[in-house]
Tab-separated table of C-alpha atoms and ligand atoms in Angstrom:
chain	number	residue	atom	x	y	z
A	994	MET	CA	10.996	-59.814	-32.234
A	995	ALA	CA	13.644	-57.317	-30.829
A	996	GLU	CA	14.543	-56.177	-34.342
A	997	ARG	CA	10.835	-55.600	-35.363
A	998	ALA	CA	10.036	-53.762	-32.050
A	999	ARG	CA	12.932	-51.467	-32.266
A	1000	ASP	CA	11.595	-49.595	-35.402
A	1001	GLN	CA	8.317	-49.078	-33.766
A	1002	VAL	CA	7.342	-45.590	-33.364
A	1003	CYS	CA	5.528	-45.470	-30.051
A	1004	ARG	CA	3.337	-43.217	-28.085
A	1005	THR	CA	4.230	-43.057	-24.430
A	1006	ALA	CA	2.025	-42.960	-21.245
A	1007	LEU	CA	2.884	-39.299	-20.998
A	1008	ASP	CA	0.962	-38.857	-24.363
A	1009	THR	CA	-2.681	-38.387	-23.513
A	1010	SER	CA	-3.844	-37.584	-26.936
A	1011	PRO	CA	-6.667	-39.850	-28.754
A	1012	GLY	CA	-5.263	-43.042	-29.965
A	1013	ALA	CA	-2.191	-42.852	-27.971
A	1014	ARG	CA	-0.957	-46.065	-26.468
A	1015	ALA	CA	1.595	-47.002	-23.844
A	1016	CYS	CA	4.587	-49.185	-24.990
A	1017	THR	CA	5.115	-52.151	-22.983
A	1018	SER	CA	8.658	-53.145	-21.995
A	1019	ALA	CA	7.923	-56.310	-23.907
A	1020	GLU	CA	7.518	-54.386	-27.051
A	1021	ILE	CA	10.540	-52.231	-26.384
A	1022	PRO	CA	13.268	-54.688	-25.243
A	1023	VAL	CA	16.286	-52.675	-24.358
A	1024	SER	CA	18.821	-55.378	-25.099
A	1025	GLY	CA	18.181	-58.224	-27.698
A	1026	THR	CA	21.093	-60.266	-25.981
A	1027	MET	CA	21.353	-60.326	-22.410
A	1028	ALA	CA	24.253	-60.747	-19.945
A	1029	GLN	CA	26.595	-60.691	-22.821
A	1030	VAL	CA	29.921	-59.003	-21.790
A	1031	GLN	CA	30.617	-56.384	-24.408
A	1032	TYR	CA	34.546	-56.240	-23.629
A	1033	ASP	CA	36.792	-56.118	-20.677
A	1034	CYS	CA	38.269	-53.010	-20.336
A	1035	SER	CA	41.069	-53.639	-18.078
A	1036	ARG	CA	43.479	-50.956	-18.835
A	1037	GLY	CA	43.679	-47.730	-16.874
A	1038	ASN	CA	41.942	-47.167	-13.563
A	1039	HIS	CA	38.343	-47.483	-14.386
A	1040	PRO	CA	36.144	-50.560	-14.012
A	1041	ASN	CA	35.151	-52.917	-16.718
A	1042	VAL	CA	32.489	-51.852	-19.081
A	1043	THR	CA	29.841	-54.481	-19.222
A	1044	ASN	CA	26.889	-52.803	-20.537
A	1045	SER	CA	25.024	-56.070	-20.990
A	1046	THR	CA	21.758	-55.749	-19.019
A	1047	ALA	CA	20.599	-58.305	-16.351
A	1048	SER	CA	17.052	-57.636	-17.372
A	1049	PRO	CA	15.466	-55.427	-19.931
A	1050	VAL	CA	14.655	-51.717	-19.127
A	1051	GLY	CA	11.035	-51.743	-17.728
A	1052	HIS	CA	8.317	-49.609	-18.744
A	1053	GLU	CA	8.440	-47.409	-15.985
A	1054	GLN	CA	12.181	-46.769	-16.267
A	1055	ILE	CA	11.532	-45.807	-19.934
A	1056	GLN	CA	8.910	-43.428	-18.844
A	1057	LEU	CA	11.322	-41.862	-16.175
A	1058	LEU	CA	14.097	-41.447	-18.661
A	1059	LEU	CA	11.602	-39.742	-21.142
A	1060	ARG	CA	10.701	-37.366	-18.289
A	1061	VAL	CA	14.093	-36.688	-17.281
A	1062	CYS	CA	15.568	-35.785	-20.666
A	1063	LYS	CA	12.606	-33.383	-21.230
A	1064	GLU	CA	13.246	-31.761	-17.991
A	1065	ALA	CA	16.958	-31.653	-18.499
A	1066	LYS	CA	16.257	-29.670	-21.934
A	1067	LYS	CA	15.025	-26.783	-19.837
A	1068	SER	CA	18.660	-26.368	-18.495
A	1069	ALA	CA	20.131	-26.299	-22.067
A	1070	TYR	CA	22.611	-23.331	-22.547
A	1071	CYS	CA	22.419	-22.688	-26.107
A	1072	PRO	CA	22.204	-18.802	-26.785
A	1073	TYR	CA	23.955	-19.335	-30.297
A	1074	SER	CA	21.885	-22.185	-31.835
A	1075	ARG	CA	18.733	-21.832	-29.755
A	1076	PHE	CA	18.214	-25.585	-30.232
A	1077	PRO	CA	17.761	-26.948	-26.718
A	1078	VAL	CA	18.379	-30.542	-26.226
A	1079	GLY	CA	18.170	-32.803	-23.142
A	1080	ALA	CA	19.466	-36.183	-22.555
A	1081	ALA	CA	18.822	-38.764	-19.637
A	1082	LEU	CA	21.351	-41.756	-19.266
A	1083	LEU	CA	20.388	-44.895	-17.352
A	1084	THR	CA	23.236	-46.773	-15.848
A	1085	GLY	CA	23.638	-50.610	-15.167
A	1086	ASP	CA	22.388	-50.350	-11.584
A	1087	GLY	CA	19.606	-47.956	-12.192
A	1088	LYS	CA	20.941	-44.511	-11.770
A	1089	ILE	CA	19.916	-41.771	-13.997
A	1090	PHE	CA	22.215	-38.893	-15.087
A	1091	SER	CA	20.823	-35.978	-17.099
A	1092	GLY	CA	22.565	-33.697	-19.499
A	1093	CYS	CA	21.837	-30.653	-21.633
A	1094	ASN	CA	23.971	-29.056	-24.561
A	1095	VAL	CA	26.373	-26.239	-23.372
A	1096	GLU	CA	27.405	-23.894	-25.914
A	1097	ASN	CA	30.230	-21.415	-25.973
A	1098	ALA	CA	31.038	-18.102	-27.579
A	1099	CYS	CA	34.072	-20.011	-28.959
A	1100	TYR	CA	31.578	-22.122	-30.927
A	1101	PRO	CA	33.472	-25.421	-31.491
A	1102	LEU	CA	33.852	-25.910	-27.584
A	1103	GLY	CA	30.018	-26.452	-27.366
A	1104	VAL	CA	29.027	-29.840	-25.987
A	1105	CYS	CA	25.943	-31.817	-26.868
A	1106	ALA	CA	23.575	-32.821	-24.242
A	1107	GLU	CA	24.424	-36.806	-24.740
A	1108	ARG	CA	28.042	-36.151	-23.876
A	1109	THR	CA	27.322	-33.852	-21.038
A	1110	ALA	CA	25.356	-36.869	-19.563
A	1111	ILE	CA	27.967	-39.285	-20.135
A	1112	GLN	CA	30.732	-37.070	-18.770
A	1113	LYS	CA	28.685	-36.654	-15.664
A	1114	ALA	CA	28.129	-40.312	-15.182
A	1115	VAL	CA	31.855	-41.350	-15.891
A	1116	SER	CA	33.054	-38.425	-13.590
A	1117	GLU	CA	31.114	-40.221	-10.819
A	1118	GLY	CA	32.380	-43.653	-11.589
A	1119	TYR	CA	29.785	-45.001	-13.845
A	1120	VAL	CA	30.700	-46.692	-17.081
A	1121	ASN	CA	28.095	-49.346	-17.566
A	1122	PHE	CA	25.019	-47.998	-19.366
A	1123	ARG	CA	21.820	-49.499	-20.409
A	1124	ALA	CA	19.986	-46.684	-22.219
A	1125	MET	CA	19.808	-43.054	-23.062
A	1126	ALA	CA	16.709	-40.871	-23.988
A	1127	ILE	CA	17.224	-37.655	-25.977
A	1128	ALA	CA	14.685	-34.749	-26.312
A	1129	SER	CA	14.645	-31.474	-28.428
A	1130	ASN	CA	11.979	-29.048	-29.541
A	1131	THR	CA	11.844	-30.439	-33.019
A	1132	GLU	CA	8.170	-31.399	-33.760
A	1133	GLU	CA	8.575	-32.976	-37.137
A	1134	ASP	CA	11.511	-35.440	-36.578
A	1135	PHE	CA	12.839	-37.507	-33.680
A	1136	ILE	CA	16.083	-35.878	-32.463
A	1137	VAL	CA	18.911	-38.115	-33.331
A	1138	PRO	CA	22.615	-38.046	-31.800
A	1139	CYS	CA	25.346	-36.455	-33.818
A	1140	GLY	CA	28.318	-38.632	-35.100
A	1141	ALA	CA	30.662	-37.293	-32.286
A	1142	CYS	CA	28.208	-38.445	-29.708
A	1143	ARG	CA	27.605	-41.855	-31.309
A	1144	GLN	CA	31.261	-42.402	-30.976
A	1145	VAL	CA	31.647	-41.342	-27.510
A	1146	MET	CA	28.605	-43.537	-26.768
A	1147	ARG	CA	30.258	-46.422	-28.523
A	1148	GLU	CA	33.217	-46.315	-26.029
A	1149	PHE	CA	30.810	-47.696	-23.662
A	1150	GLY	CA	29.610	-50.562	-25.669
A	1151	ARG	CA	27.290	-51.124	-28.530
A	1152	ASP	CA	24.582	-53.142	-26.975
A	1153	TRP	CA	22.585	-50.413	-25.133
A	1154	ASP	CA	19.611	-48.418	-26.374
A	1155	ILE	CA	19.169	-44.933	-27.553
A	1156	TYR	CA	15.506	-43.456	-27.108
A	1157	MET	CA	15.087	-40.654	-29.789
A	1158	THR	CA	11.893	-38.576	-29.068
A	1159	LYS	CA	9.725	-35.795	-30.256
A	1160	PRO	CA	8.055	-33.316	-28.070
A	1161	ASP	CA	4.724	-35.220	-28.315
A	1162	GLY	CA	6.019	-38.107	-26.485
A	1163	THR	CA	6.660	-40.424	-29.288
A	1164	TYR	CA	9.922	-42.065	-29.923
A	1165	ILE	CA	12.052	-44.582	-31.881
A	1166	VAL	CA	14.753	-46.744	-30.264
A	1167	LYS	CA	17.784	-48.051	-31.751
A	1168	THR	CA	21.023	-49.902	-30.311
A	1169	LEU	CA	24.189	-48.167	-30.506
A	1170	GLN	CA	25.259	-51.015	-33.015
A	1171	GLU	CA	22.422	-49.839	-35.203
A	1172	LEU	CA	23.309	-46.248	-34.985
A	1173	LEU	CA	27.026	-46.680	-35.572
A	1174	PRO	CA	27.696	-50.015	-37.440
A	1175	LEU	CA	31.277	-50.901	-38.220
A	1176	SER	CA	32.483	-48.863	-35.378
A	1177	PHE	CA	35.924	-48.633	-33.834
A	1178	GLY	CA	36.230	-49.136	-30.154
A	1179	PRO	CA	38.345	-49.622	-27.299
A	1180	GLU	CA	38.960	-53.368	-28.041
A	1181	ASP	CA	40.316	-52.483	-31.486
A	1182	LEU	CA	43.300	-50.887	-29.638
A	1183	LYS	CA	44.057	-54.440	-28.293
A	1184	LYS	CA	44.242	-56.081	-31.884
A	1185	PHE	CA	47.811	-55.034	-33.023
B	1316	THU	N1	22.868	-31.087	-30.161
B	1316	THU	C1	22.742	-31.778	-29.067
B	1316	THU	O1	22.935	-31.520	-27.868
B	1316	THU	N2	22.411	-32.992	-29.380
B	1316	THU	C2	22.046	-33.585	-30.457
B	1316	THU	O2	21.841	-34.740	-30.500
B	1316	THU	C3	22.158	-32.678	-31.645
B	1316	THU	C4	22.669	-31.390	-31.421
B	1316	THU	C5	23.217	-29.577	-29.803
B	1316	THU	C6	24.554	-29.158	-30.110
B	1316	THU	C7	24.308	-27.466	-30.303
B	1316	THU	O3	24.388	-27.009	-29.122
B	1316	THU	C8	23.066	-27.542	-30.832
B	1316	THU	O4	22.317	-28.771	-30.610
B	1316	THU	C9	22.722	-27.255	-32.268
B	1316	THU	O5	23.338	-28.188	-33.000
């Protein structure tokens, strides 16, 4: 059920066009396996990362994430690419951090919206994530996270969901595991 639903392309409640319908949380489970501890990251001075979810992300929270990432896109600093992106990151305890891409005249220093949101959250003490939504202005395709962002997301577990949207409010949702299979993460450093 979870796998089937993940590939669905849904219209959201924000989309009022004819034929649009709201996705229910039952159709879009955020996590196939609940209460599963991803790993115990006990090194260093930050809390354990357990991005397992006590309950699936509800419809209202998904709608909120979709709105917040669209809003965050308005803050994008992208004078070079002119490609604004917004992100909204939902933490395990229900807090939402927004992010936008922040470019630089020294091009490689630019940061994607997804990483901005993650860095904001981590710097405030949050490392347990349930979901992230991403928005861009691309009408034809769902915005997908770049490889670097997938790896940064993966640091915080594999069992959380990424909502990739179009401006019309439709989206697809995939887990980190689906976006970055056979990944390298913190637990691999403990294997030697
Ligand atoms: N960008 C993001 O912020 N997120 C993505 O998912 C894809 C790309 C940004 C990076 C850069 O500022 C601009 O979009 C063009 O690549």
